[in-house]
Structure formats: structure tokens, C-alpha cells
PDB file of C-alpha atoms and ligand atoms in Angstrom:
ATOM      1  CA  MET G 225       0.000   0.000   0.000  1.00 98.00           C
ATOM      2  CA  LEU G 226       1.199   3.532  -0.782  1.00 98.00           C
ATOM      3  CA  TYR G 227       0.412   6.102   1.912  1.00 98.00           C
ATOM      4  CA  VAL G 228       0.452   9.752   0.779  1.00 98.00           C
ATOM      5  CA  VAL G 229       1.346  11.523   3.995  1.00 98.00           C
ATOM      6  CA  ALA G 230       1.002  15.254   4.713  1.00 98.00           C
ATOM      7  CA  THR G 231       3.716  16.778   6.912  1.00 97.00           C
ATOM      8  CA  PRO G 232       3.796  20.186   8.678  1.00 96.00           C
ATOM      9  CA  ILE G 233       4.233  23.434   6.724  1.00 97.00           C
ATOM     10  CA  GLY G 234       5.967  24.999   9.715  1.00 96.00           C
ATOM     11  CA  ASN G 235       4.788  24.000  13.158  1.00 96.00           C
ATOM     12  CA  ARG G 236       5.873  20.422  13.838  1.00 93.00           C
ATOM     13  CA  GLY G 237       2.931  19.983  16.213  1.00 94.00           C
ATOM     14  CA  ASP G 238       0.736  19.811  13.115  1.00 96.00           C
ATOM     15  CA  LEU G 239       1.964  16.320  12.200  1.00 96.00           C
ATOM     16  CA  SER G 240      -0.981  14.065  12.982  1.00 96.00           C
ATOM     17  CA  PRO G 241      -0.597  11.059  15.310  1.00 96.00           C
ATOM     18  CA  ARG G 242      -1.775   8.846  12.437  1.00 98.00           C
ATOM     19  CA  ALA G 243       0.898  10.276  10.108  1.00 98.00           C
ATOM     20  CA  LEU G 244       3.545   9.501  12.725  1.00 97.00           C
ATOM     21  CA  GLU G 245       2.253   5.962  13.168  1.00 97.00           C
ATOM     22  CA  VAL G 246       2.270   5.371   9.385  1.00 98.00           C
ATOM     23  CA  LEU G 247       5.775   6.845   8.961  1.00 98.00           C
ATOM     24  CA  ARG G 248       7.089   4.565  11.722  1.00 97.00           C
ATOM     25  CA  GLY G 249       5.329   1.509  10.384  1.00 97.00           C
ATOM     26  CA  VAL G 250       6.056   1.483   6.641  1.00 98.00           C
ATOM     27  CA  ASP G 251       8.994  -0.326   5.001  1.00 98.00           C
ATOM     28  CA  LEU G 252      10.314   2.767   3.189  1.00 97.00           C
ATOM     29  CA  ILE G 253       9.645   6.510   2.997  1.00 97.00           C
ATOM     30  CA  ALA G 254      10.028   8.216  -0.386  1.00 96.00           C
ATOM     31  CA  ALA G 255      10.879  11.826   0.467  1.00 94.00           C
ATOM     32  CA  GLU G 256      11.360  14.849  -1.784  1.00 89.00           C
ATOM     33  CA  ASP G 257      14.703  15.752  -0.198  1.00 87.00           C
ATOM     34  CA  THR G 258      16.270  13.486   2.424  1.00 87.00           C
ATOM     35  CA  ARG G 259      18.487  16.339   3.661  1.00 89.00           C
ATOM     36  CA  HIS G 260      15.305  18.183   4.609  1.00 88.00           C
ATOM     37  CA  SER G 261      13.140  15.299   5.848  1.00 91.00           C
ATOM     38  CA  GLY G 262      15.957  13.273   7.494  1.00 92.00           C
ATOM     39  CA  PRO G 263      16.480  15.557  10.507  1.00 91.00           C
ATOM     40  CA  LEU G 264      12.705  16.052  10.998  1.00 90.00           C
ATOM     41  CA  LEU G 265      12.058  12.308  10.980  1.00 93.00           C
ATOM     42  CA  ARG G 266      15.005  11.620  13.279  1.00 93.00           C
ATOM     43  CA  ASP G 267      13.684  14.189  15.773  1.00 91.00           C
ATOM     44  CA  LEU G 268      10.304  12.474  15.642  1.00 91.00           C
ATOM     45  CA  GLY G 269      11.872   9.105  16.389  1.00 92.00           C
ATOM     46  CA  VAL G 270      11.113   7.711  12.914  1.00 95.00           C
ATOM     47  CA  ARG G 271      13.845   5.258  11.910  1.00 95.00           C
ATOM     48  CA  THR G 272      12.273   4.010   8.674  1.00 97.00           C
ATOM     49  CA  PRO G 273      14.691   3.951   5.673  1.00 95.00           C
ATOM     50  CA  LEU G 274      14.428   7.032   3.434  1.00 95.00           C
ATOM     51  CA  ARG G 275      14.810   7.425  -0.364  1.00 92.00           C
ATOM     52  CA  SER G 276      15.114  10.801  -2.043  1.00 90.00           C
ATOM     53  CA  MET G 277      12.593  11.484  -4.804  1.00 82.00           C
ATOM     54  CA  HIS G 278      12.990  14.922  -6.296  1.00 71.00           C
ATOM     55  CA  GLU G 279      11.652  16.060  -9.650  1.00 66.00           C
ATOM     56  CA  HIS G 280      14.810  15.018 -11.520  1.00 70.00           C
ATOM     57  CA  ASN G 281      14.953  11.394 -10.411  1.00 72.00           C
ATOM     58  CA  GLU G 282      11.231  10.808  -9.805  1.00 73.00           C
ATOM     59  CA  ARG G 283      10.798   8.695 -12.928  1.00 75.00           C
ATOM     60  CA  GLN G 284      13.927   6.556 -12.380  1.00 78.00           C
ATOM     61  CA  LEU G 285      12.957   5.826  -8.804  1.00 87.00           C
ATOM     62  CA  LEU G 286       9.368   5.073  -9.786  1.00 92.00           C
ATOM     63  CA  GLU G 287       9.943   1.546 -11.086  1.00 92.00           C
ATOM     64  CA  GLY G 288      11.823   0.485  -7.941  1.00 93.00           C
ATOM     65  CA  LEU G 289       9.063   1.804  -5.694  1.00 96.00           C
ATOM     66  CA  LEU G 290       6.357   0.143  -7.776  1.00 96.00           C
ATOM     67  CA  GLN G 291       8.165  -3.192  -7.586  1.00 96.00           C
ATOM     68  CA  ARG G 292       8.299  -2.964  -3.790  1.00 97.00           C
ATOM     69  CA  LEU G 293       4.569  -2.167  -3.683  1.00 98.00           C
ATOM     70  CA  GLU G 294       3.833  -5.102  -5.988  1.00 98.00           C
ATOM     71  CA  GLN G 295       5.783  -7.356  -3.599  1.00 97.00           C
ATOM     72  CA  GLY G 296       3.412  -6.284  -0.818  1.00 97.00           C
ATOM     73  CA  GLN G 297       5.580  -3.703   0.956  1.00 98.00           C
ATOM     74  CA  ASP G 298       4.052  -0.553   2.481  1.00 98.00           C
ATOM     75  CA  LEU G 299       5.564   2.785   1.416  1.00 98.00           C
ATOM     76  CA  ALA G 300       4.958   6.380   2.471  1.00 98.00           C
ATOM     77  CA  LEU G 301       5.331   9.356   0.154  1.00 97.00           C
ATOM     78  CA  ILE G 302       6.155  12.698   1.768  1.00 97.00           C
ATOM     79  CA  SER G 303       7.285  16.073   0.427  1.00 96.00           C
ATOM     80  CA  ASP G 304       9.425  18.709   2.138  1.00 94.00           C
ATOM     81  CA  ALA G 305       6.332  20.323   3.635  1.00 96.00           C
ATOM     82  CA  GLY G 306       2.572  20.015   3.394  1.00 98.00           C
ATOM     83  CA  THR G 307       0.687  17.621   1.149  1.00 98.00           C
ATOM     84  CA  PRO G 308       2.574  15.709  -1.572  1.00 97.00           C
ATOM     85  CA  LEU G 309       1.458  16.411  -5.186  1.00 97.00           C
ATOM     86  CA  ILE G 310       0.200  19.897  -4.275  1.00 98.00           C
ATOM     87  CA  SER G 311       2.856  21.884  -6.193  1.00 97.00           C
ATOM     88  CA  ASP G 312       5.155  19.012  -5.171  1.00 95.00           C
ATOM     89  CA  PRO G 313       6.337  15.691  -6.683  1.00 93.00           C
ATOM     90  CA  GLY G 314       4.400  12.428  -6.542  1.00 94.00           C
ATOM     91  CA  PHE G 315       1.795  12.540  -9.302  1.00 95.00           C
ATOM     92  CA  PRO G 316       3.433   9.933 -11.636  1.00 94.00           C
ATOM     93  CA  LEU G 317       3.776   7.468  -8.738  1.00 95.00           C
ATOM     94  CA  VAL G 318       0.166   7.848  -7.579  1.00 97.00           C
ATOM     95  CA  ARG G 319      -1.165   7.612 -11.141  1.00 97.00           C
ATOM     96  CA  GLU G 320       0.910   4.516 -11.881  1.00 97.00           C
ATOM     97  CA  CYS G 321      -0.333   2.845  -8.661  1.00 98.00           C
ATOM     98  CA  HIS G 322      -3.905   3.306  -9.881  1.00 98.00           C
ATOM     99  CA  ARG G 323      -2.980   1.981 -13.316  1.00 98.00           C
ATOM    100  CA  ARG G 324      -1.490  -1.186 -11.775  1.00 98.00           C
ATOM    101  CA  GLY G 325      -4.300  -1.673  -9.256  1.00 98.00           C
ATOM    102  CA  LEU G 326      -2.119  -0.867  -6.217  1.00 98.00           C
ATOM    103  CA  ARG G 327      -3.843   0.747  -3.243  1.00 98.00           C
ATOM    104  CA  VAL G 328      -3.189   4.409  -2.437  1.00 98.00           C
ATOM    105  CA  ALA G 329      -4.284   5.823   0.926  1.00 98.00           C
ATOM    106  CA  PRO G 330      -4.155   9.516   1.881  1.00 98.00           C
ATOM    107  CA  VAL G 331      -3.001  10.499   5.365  1.00 98.00           C
ATOM    108  CA  PRO G 332      -4.298  14.082   5.376  1.00 98.00           C
ATOM    109  CA  GLY G 333      -2.809  17.075   7.143  1.00 98.00           C
ATOM    110  CA  PRO G 334      -1.556  20.574   6.366  1.00 98.00           C
ATOM    111  CA  SER G 335      -1.489  22.191   2.955  1.00 98.00           C
ATOM    112  CA  ALA G 336      -0.556  25.871   2.742  1.00 98.00           C
ATOM    113  CA  ALA G 337      -3.377  26.651   0.281  1.00 98.00           C
ATOM    114  CA  ILE G 338      -6.207  25.308   2.454  1.00 98.00           C
ATOM    115  CA  CYS G 339      -4.536  26.545   5.624  1.00 98.00           C
ATOM    116  CA  ALA G 340      -4.440  30.089   4.156  1.00 98.00           C
ATOM    117  CA  LEU G 341      -8.002  29.909   2.833  1.00 98.00           C
ATOM    118  CA  SER G 342      -9.343  28.816   6.213  1.00 98.00           C
ATOM    119  CA  ALA G 343      -8.063  31.990   7.878  1.00 98.00           C
ATOM    120  CA  ALA G 344      -8.145  34.504   4.993  1.00 98.00           C
ATOM    121  CA  GLY G 345     -11.580  36.032   5.417  1.00 98.00           C
ATOM    122  CA  LEU G 346     -12.324  35.703   1.684  1.00 98.00           C
ATOM    123  CA  PRO G 347     -15.208  33.627   0.272  1.00 97.00           C
ATOM    124  CA  SER G 348     -14.285  29.965   0.606  1.00 97.00           C
ATOM    125  CA  ASP G 349     -17.312  28.324  -1.019  1.00 96.00           C
ATOM    126  CA  ARG G 350     -15.617  28.289  -4.433  1.00 96.00           C
ATOM    127  CA  PHE G 351     -11.870  28.592  -4.997  1.00 98.00           C
ATOM    128  CA  LEU G 352      -9.348  27.981  -7.757  1.00 98.00           C
ATOM    129  CA  PHE G 353      -5.885  26.805  -6.757  1.00 98.00           C
ATOM    130  CA  GLN G 354      -3.350  28.039  -9.297  1.00 98.00           C
ATOM    131  CA  GLY G 355      -0.069  26.950  -7.651  1.00 98.00           C
ATOM    132  CA  PHE G 356       2.963  29.088  -8.526  1.00 98.00           C
ATOM    133  CA  PRO G 357       2.363  31.789 -11.178  1.00 98.00           C
ATOM    134  CA  PRO G 358       4.901  31.789 -14.041  1.00 98.00           C
ATOM    135  CA  ARG G 359       8.306  33.274 -13.163  1.00 97.00           C
ATOM    136  CA  GLY G 360       8.383  35.821 -15.978  1.00 96.00           C
ATOM    137  CA  SER G 361       6.368  39.013 -15.758  1.00 96.00           C
ATOM    138  CA  SER G 362       4.796  38.865 -19.228  1.00 96.00           C
ATOM    139  CA  ALA G 363       3.556  35.272 -18.761  1.00 97.00           C
ATOM    140  CA  ARG G 364       2.241  36.262 -15.328  1.00 97.00           C
ATOM    141  CA  ARG G 365       0.381  39.250 -16.687  1.00 96.00           C
ATOM    142  CA  GLU G 366      -1.138  37.087 -19.377  1.00 95.00           C
ATOM    143  CA  LEU G 367      -2.332  34.565 -16.766  1.00 97.00           C
ATOM    144  CA  PHE G 368      -3.768  37.235 -14.454  1.00 96.00           C
ATOM    145  CA  GLY G 369      -5.468  38.874 -17.436  1.00 93.00           C
ATOM    146  CA  ARG G 370      -7.130  35.560 -18.307  1.00 93.00           C
ATOM    147  CA  LEU G 371      -8.263  35.084 -14.697  1.00 95.00           C
ATOM    148  CA  GLN G 372      -9.555  38.633 -14.311  1.00 92.00           C
ATOM    149  CA  GLY G 373     -13.235  37.680 -14.654  1.00 90.00           C
ATOM    150  CA  GLU G 374     -13.010  34.495 -12.554  1.00 95.00           C
ATOM    151  CA  THR G 375     -15.567  34.696  -9.742  1.00 93.00           C
ATOM    152  CA  ALA G 376     -14.015  32.037  -7.470  1.00 97.00           C
ATOM    153  CA  THR G 377     -11.378  33.023  -4.899  1.00 98.00           C
ATOM    154  CA  LEU G 378      -7.944  32.536  -6.491  1.00 98.00           C
ATOM    155  CA  ILE G 379      -5.084  30.929  -4.561  1.00 98.00           C
ATOM    156  CA  PHE G 380      -1.436  31.319  -5.585  1.00 98.00           C
ATOM    157  CA  TYR G 381       1.852  30.164  -4.076  1.00 98.00           C
ATOM    158  CA  GLU G 382       4.759  32.594  -4.281  1.00 98.00           C
ATOM    159  CA  SER G 383       8.370  32.759  -3.158  1.00 97.00           C
ATOM    160  CA  SER G 384      10.173  35.605  -1.422  1.00 97.00           C
ATOM    161  CA  HIS G 385      12.172  36.308  -4.636  1.00 96.00           C
ATOM    162  CA  ARG G 386       9.060  37.135  -6.652  1.00 97.00           C
ATOM    163  CA  ILE G 387       6.446  38.270  -4.128  1.00 98.00           C
ATOM    164  CA  GLU G 388       6.875  41.971  -4.932  1.00 98.00           C
ATOM    165  CA  SER G 389       6.907  41.673  -8.724  1.00 98.00           C
ATOM    166  CA  SER G 390       4.073  39.149  -8.646  1.00 98.00           C
ATOM    167  CA  LEU G 391       1.884  41.458  -6.540  1.00 98.00           C
ATOM    168  CA  ALA G 392       2.688  44.321  -8.946  1.00 98.00           C
ATOM    169  CA  ASP G 393       1.485  42.143 -11.843  1.00 98.00           C
ATOM    170  CA  MET G 394      -1.653  41.233  -9.880  1.00 98.00           C
ATOM    171  CA  VAL G 395      -2.425  44.937  -9.457  1.00 97.00           C
ATOM    172  CA  HIS G 396      -2.018  45.237 -13.235  1.00 95.00           C
ATOM    173  CA  GLY G 397      -4.196  42.195 -13.984  1.00 95.00           C
ATOM    174  CA  PHE G 398      -6.950  42.368 -11.359  1.00 96.00           C
ATOM    175  CA  GLY G 399      -6.896  46.089 -10.540  1.00 95.00           C
ATOM    176  CA  GLY G 400      -5.494  47.704  -7.392  1.00 96.00           C
ATOM    177  CA  GLN G 401      -8.838  47.752  -5.600  1.00 96.00           C
ATOM    178  CA  ARG G 402      -9.440  43.991  -5.690  1.00 97.00           C
ATOM    179  CA  PRO G 403      -9.477  42.564  -2.123  1.00 98.00           C
ATOM    180  CA  ALA G 404      -6.686  40.059  -1.486  1.00 98.00           C
ATOM    181  CA  VAL G 405      -4.837  38.336   1.314  1.00 98.00           C
ATOM    182  CA  LEU G 406      -1.126  37.948   1.884  1.00 98.00           C
ATOM    183  CA  ALA G 407      -0.622  34.884   4.088  1.00 98.00           C
ATOM    184  CA  ARG G 408       3.006  34.651   5.132  1.00 98.00           C
ATOM    185  CA  GLU G 409       4.935  32.077   7.184  1.00 98.00           C
ATOM    186  CA  LEU G 410       1.783  30.205   8.168  1.00 98.00           C
ATOM    187  CA  THR G 411       1.982  28.269  11.452  1.00 98.00           C
ATOM    188  CA  LYS G 412       5.487  29.679  12.057  1.00 98.00           C
ATOM    189  CA  ARG G 413       6.816  32.275  14.489  1.00 96.00           C
ATOM    190  CA  HIS G 414       6.479  35.227  12.088  1.00 95.00           C
ATOM    191  CA  GLU G 415       3.076  34.317  10.679  1.00 97.00           C
ATOM    192  CA  THR G 416       1.177  37.308   9.244  1.00 97.00           C
ATOM    193  CA  ILE G 417      -2.160  37.300   7.452  1.00 98.00           C
ATOM    194  CA  ARG G 418      -3.165  40.620   5.867  1.00 98.00           C
ATOM    195  CA  LEU G 419      -6.511  41.263   4.183  1.00 98.00           C
ATOM    196  CA  ALA G 420      -6.452  44.478   2.129  1.00 98.00           C
ATOM    197  CA  THR G 421      -6.646  45.690  -1.469  1.00 98.00           C
ATOM    198  CA  LEU G 422      -3.933  44.453  -3.838  1.00 98.00           C
ATOM    199  CA  GLU G 423      -2.601  48.027  -4.069  1.00 98.00           C
ATOM    200  CA  ARG G 424      -2.275  48.217  -0.283  1.00 98.00           C
ATOM    201  CA  LEU G 425      -0.586  44.812  -0.037  1.00 98.00           C
ATOM    202  CA  LEU G 426       1.939  45.856  -2.675  1.00 98.00           C
ATOM    203  CA  GLN G 427       2.700  49.043  -0.696  1.00 98.00           C
ATOM    204  CA  LEU G 428       3.118  46.975   2.453  1.00 97.00           C
ATOM    205  CA  VAL G 429       5.570  44.566   0.840  1.00 97.00           C
ATOM    206  CA  ARG G 430       7.519  47.453  -0.729  1.00 97.00           C
ATOM    207  CA  ALA G 431       7.722  49.389   2.534  1.00 96.00           C
ATOM    208  CA  ASP G 432       8.718  46.562   4.876  1.00 93.00           C
ATOM    209  CA  ALA G 433      11.532  44.132   4.000  1.00 92.00           C
ATOM    210  CA  ASP G 434      10.226  41.667   6.623  1.00 91.00           C
ATOM    211  CA  GLN G 435       7.060  41.298   4.572  1.00 91.00           C
ATOM    212  CA  ARG G 436       9.162  40.040   1.651  1.00 94.00           C
ATOM    213  CA  ARG G 437      10.760  37.253   3.722  1.00 95.00           C
ATOM    214  CA  GLY G 438       9.592  33.679   4.074  1.00 97.00           C
ATOM    215  CA  GLU G 439       6.916  31.695   2.270  1.00 98.00           C
ATOM    216  CA  PHE G 440       3.708  33.124   0.871  1.00 98.00           C
ATOM    217  CA  VAL G 441       0.212  32.250  -0.182  1.00 98.00           C
ATOM    218  CA  VAL G 442      -1.594  35.043  -2.033  1.00 98.00           C
ATOM    219  CA  LEU G 443      -5.369  34.832  -2.252  1.00 98.00           C
ATOM    220  CA  VAL G 444      -7.285  37.139  -4.573  1.00 98.00           C
ATOM    221  CA  ALA G 445     -11.033  37.661  -4.180  1.00 98.00           C
ATOM    222  CA  GLY G 446     -13.013  36.552  -7.215  1.00 96.00           C
ATOM    223  CA  ALA G 447     -14.484  39.137  -9.576  1.00 94.00           C
ATOM    224  CA  PRO G 448     -17.914  40.366  -8.408  1.00 87.00           C
ATOM    225  CA  ALA G 449     -20.461  38.136 -10.128  1.00 76.00           C
ATOM    226  CA  ALA G 450     -22.212  41.041 -11.838  1.00 64.00           C
ATOM    227  CA  ALA G 451     -18.916  42.467 -13.136  1.00 62.00           C
ATOM    228  CA  ALA G 452     -18.191  39.112 -14.704  1.00 63.00           C
ATOM    229  CA  GLY G 453     -21.650  39.203 -16.317  1.00 69.00           C
ATOM    230  CA  GLU G 454     -22.581  36.283 -14.113  1.00 75.00           C
ATOM    231  CA  VAL G 455     -24.988  35.544 -11.337  1.00 83.00           C
ATOM    232  CA  SER G 456     -23.724  34.070  -8.058  1.00 82.00           C
ATOM    233  CA  PRO G 457     -24.958  30.593  -7.054  1.00 81.00           C
ATOM    234  CA  GLU G 458     -26.808  32.137  -4.084  1.00 83.00           C
ATOM    235  CA  ALA G 459     -28.592  34.703  -6.310  1.00 89.00           C
ATOM    236  CA  GLU G 460     -29.401  31.917  -8.753  1.00 90.00           C
ATOM    237  CA  ARG G 461     -31.027  29.919  -5.937  1.00 90.00           C
ATOM    238  CA  ILE G 462     -33.105  32.885  -4.724  1.00 93.00           C
ATOM    239  CA  LEU G 463     -34.113  33.787  -8.273  1.00 94.00           C
ATOM    240  CA  GLU G 464     -35.281  30.252  -8.906  1.00 93.00           C
ATOM    241  CA  ILE G 465     -37.554  30.306  -5.827  1.00 94.00           C
ATOM    242  CA  LEU G 466     -38.994  33.751  -6.583  1.00 94.00           C
ATOM    243  CA  LEU G 467     -39.666  32.828 -10.217  1.00 94.00           C
ATOM    244  CA  GLN G 468     -42.073  30.162  -9.016  1.00 93.00           C
ATOM    245  CA  GLU G 469     -44.278  32.910  -7.540  1.00 93.00           C
ATOM    246  CA  LEU G 470     -43.511  36.141  -9.411  1.00 94.00           C
ATOM    247  CA  PRO G 471     -43.125  37.524 -12.940  1.00 94.00           C
ATOM    248  CA  VAL G 472     -39.544  37.837 -14.292  1.00 94.00           C
ATOM    249  CA  LYS G 473     -39.137  41.573 -13.688  1.00 93.00           C
ATOM    250  CA  GLN G 474     -40.265  41.444 -10.085  1.00 94.00           C
ATOM    251  CA  ALA G 475     -38.293  38.269  -9.293  1.00 94.00           C
ATOM    252  CA  ALA G 476     -35.086  39.817 -10.732  1.00 94.00           C
ATOM    253  CA  ALA G 477     -35.634  43.122  -8.887  1.00 94.00           C
ATOM    254  CA  LEU G 478     -36.268  41.377  -5.568  1.00 94.00           C
ATOM    255  CA  THR G 479     -33.261  39.063  -5.999  1.00 93.00           C
ATOM    256  CA  ALA G 480     -31.099  42.129  -6.730  1.00 91.00           C
ATOM    257  CA  ARG G 481     -32.351  43.791  -3.524  1.00 91.00           C
ATOM    258  CA  ILE G 482     -31.721  40.680  -1.418  1.00 90.00           C
ATOM    259  CA  THR G 483     -28.248  39.857  -2.788  1.00 85.00           C
ATOM    260  CA  GLY G 484     -26.922  43.301  -3.749  1.00 82.00           C
ATOM    261  CA  GLU G 485     -26.188  42.045  -7.288  1.00 86.00           C
ATOM    262  CA  LYS G 486     -26.994  43.948 -10.491  1.00 86.00           C
ATOM    263  CA  LYS G 487     -30.562  43.701 -11.766  1.00 89.00           C
ATOM    264  CA  ASN G 488     -29.830  43.272 -15.458  1.00 87.00           C
ATOM    265  CA  PRO G 489     -27.832  40.005 -15.380  1.00 87.00           C
ATOM    266  CA  LEU G 490     -30.486  38.615 -13.017  1.00 90.00           C
ATOM    267  CA  TYR G 491     -33.230  39.707 -15.406  1.00 90.00           C
ATOM    268  CA  GLN G 492     -31.416  38.111 -18.361  1.00 87.00           C
ATOM    269  CA  ARG G 493     -30.905  34.923 -16.377  1.00 89.00           C
ATOM    270  CA  ALA G 494     -34.596  34.860 -15.383  1.00 89.00           C
ATOM    271  CA  LEU G 495     -35.617  35.246 -19.051  1.00 89.00           C
ATOM    272  CA  ARG G 496     -33.339  32.342 -20.036  1.00 84.00           C
ATOM    273  CA  LYS G 497     -34.945  30.254 -17.309  1.00 79.00           C
ATOM    274  CA  GLY G 498     -38.208  30.779 -19.155  1.00 69.00           C
ATOM    275  CA  GLY G 499     -40.099  32.825 -16.569  1.00 56.00           C
ATOM    276  CA  ASP G 500     -43.243  34.764 -17.581  1.00 53.00           C
ATOM    277  CA  GLU G 501     -42.501  38.382 -18.532  1.00 53.00           C
TER     278      GLU G 501
HETATM  279  N1  SAM V2067       2.905  20.742  -0.928  1.00 65.03           N
HETATM  280  C1  SAM V2067       2.906  21.999  -0.206  1.00 65.03           C
HETATM  281  C2  SAM V2067       1.505  22.235   0.374  1.00 65.03           C
HETATM  282  O1  SAM V2067       0.717  21.304   0.472  1.00 65.03           O
HETATM  283  O2  SAM V2067       1.220  23.354   0.767  1.00 65.03           O
HETATM  284  C3  SAM V2067       3.367  23.148  -1.071  1.00 65.03           C
HETATM  285  C4  SAM V2067       4.738  22.966  -1.638  1.00 65.03           C
HETATM  286  S1  SAM V2067       5.307  24.299  -2.628  1.00 65.03           S
HETATM  287  C5  SAM V2067       6.767  23.644  -3.287  1.00 65.03           C
HETATM  288  C6  SAM V2067       5.913  25.445  -1.468  1.00 65.03           C
HETATM  289  C7  SAM V2067       5.106  26.740  -1.447  1.00 65.03           C
HETATM  290  O3  SAM V2067       3.969  26.583  -0.609  1.00 65.03           O
HETATM  291  C8  SAM V2067       5.849  27.915  -0.867  1.00 65.03           C
HETATM  292  O4  SAM V2067       6.670  28.559  -1.828  1.00 65.03           O
HETATM  293  C9  SAM V2067       4.716  28.814  -0.421  1.00 65.03           C
HETATM  294  O5  SAM V2067       4.164  29.493  -1.525  1.00 65.03           O
HETATM  295  C10 SAM V2067       3.703  27.773   0.081  1.00 65.03           C
HETATM  296  N2  SAM V2067       3.945  27.533   1.521  1.00 65.03           N
HETATM  297  C11 SAM V2067       4.474  26.434   2.089  1.00 65.03           C
HETATM  298  N3  SAM V2067       4.538  26.577   3.422  1.00 65.03           N
HETATM  299  C12 SAM V2067       4.048  27.807   3.709  1.00 65.03           C
HETATM  300  C13 SAM V2067       3.853  28.546   4.908  1.00 65.03           C
HETATM  301  N4  SAM V2067       4.189  28.058   6.094  1.00 65.03           N
HETATM  302  N5  SAM V2067       3.297  29.779   4.825  1.00 65.03           N
HETATM  303  C14 SAM V2067       2.952  30.293   3.625  1.00 65.03           C
HETATM  304  N6  SAM V2067       3.120  29.645   2.469  1.00 65.03           N
HETATM  305  C15 SAM V2067       3.659  28.413   2.495  1.00 65.03           C
END
């Protein structure tokens, strides 16, 4: 069996008791970087043999790991921090296990994206995880431009080297007034979570070198539904109920008053739903 085990993104206390039990009990741990995971596992009293599996040797190592699994051994896959496969190696191994009918079991725990979303104060009902934006500014601007009308909360990972230039490109792509959150050094000593406009966050990062240090998750509020020419799921639900009792115009007007969304997209949506004018 292959266990996909989440490890802490900072605070070691976040390693679950089940993760510890699995790491102690398996025959081998495939880690992203043994220099990183070795000391952590030693401190935790885990003496299981370790193999390094970084991006460059992932495919070579794959066959050896699959053979062990086919012989009935139990393996654990970990990354340097957080959940494997989430902007981290492991996907080819997990996919190949499924292809060969080998069992894969998740041992859940921290992931910086979900950790940030849970404390960000931005809508969390719909979100789009984008991982790391491209390194180059023009590719980044193109991506942010494409995502400009997306109504779900957007989640990005970013490094200290690019946090300032990436935020500047977000201001360009989403507009300076778009609410966003800079979640830095989560679960660590210097954790900061700032909810402000993108313009304000950029100023903050430019003015204070400490705010450019460490690891970052940037969350950007989705475009307002009406601005995107769309109707939110909640407005859609209310509209549907009101249309059972009221003519289109009245149902759209009331839904707009209840939700604060623009009347016209609601009216158009109501017409498409085939309400009586
Ligand atoms: N697999 C990991 C996960 O589940 O979160 C992510 C690995 S990715 C290579 C590393 C990136 O995750 C960092 O550059 C940063 O953007 C984000 N990250 C990891 N730990 C973090 C933390 N403690 N605070 C903020 N962001 C973090």
C-alpha cells in the first residue's frame, strides 16, 4: 500500500498522530529531499529507511518503488512540507499505482493553500488553486489577465524572490482595488495574514523588508459576479424560488435587492430560465 502523507508546513505539532504511526510503520519513505526530511524524521523518532525522490529522479525511482509495492511492501510518500502532489512531486507514482491496481491511501494534514483559505476572510465556497504563477512578468500578466473575470477566490503560491513583482502584476491584472490576502509564514513564528486591497498589499511589501521574507500564499477575491456578467450561485437559488411565484421583472428586482447584485444580469438569467414576462 502507498500512503500519501502530509507533513507540517511549519509548526511540527501539526503532524498528525496517524501520520507519525504510518511513517514509523512502513517499510520505506520516499521523500522529496532526504536532507530536509531526514532531521525532521530523526527528531520524531522515525527510523524508517528514506529514499530521495525529487523532480529530476522521480521517474527513475518510480519503477523500484512500484516493484516494492507489488511485492506487498508498504511505502509512504512525503514532500518537504505540506501535502505531496500539491505543487510538489508524486503525481506519476500515484497515477501509476492506480494503473497497476495498487492501493493508495491519503493520510491528510496541512497544505498551505487550504490553511491560508481557512483563515483569509475571503469567500471559501468556491476557490481555484493556481499553484505558482509563471516566473516571468509577461507570462504572469497574461495569466492574471485571463483570470480577471473568474468569480471564485484565487489561490497562488509565491516565493520571497518574486512576491513583490508578482503582486505588482496582480495589481495590473486584477486592478489595485481587488481585495486580497497575503498569508506569510503560516503556522510559524512570524506568521502574518493581511486582508487588504492588492494596491495596499503591494505598498506593504515594498515598505517593509520583513514582509518580503519567508513563504507566501496570495489569495485574490473573485471578480464580483455582476462584473463578470454572471450571477452568483446564491442569487441563482433565490431567483429560482422567486420565479415560481412572481413575474420575471419582479423576481429579478427582488433578488437584486436581497443579494446586492446587479438587476440586469439577473433579469437576463430569469428570461433564459423561461419565466413569464
Ligand atoms: N505541498 C505543499 C503544500 O501542500 O502546501 C506546497 C509545496 S510548494 C513547493 C511550497 C510553497 O507553498 C511555498 O513557496 C509557499 O508558496 C507555500 N507555503 C508552504 N509553506 C508555507 C507557509 N508556512 N506559509 C505560507 N506559504 C507556504
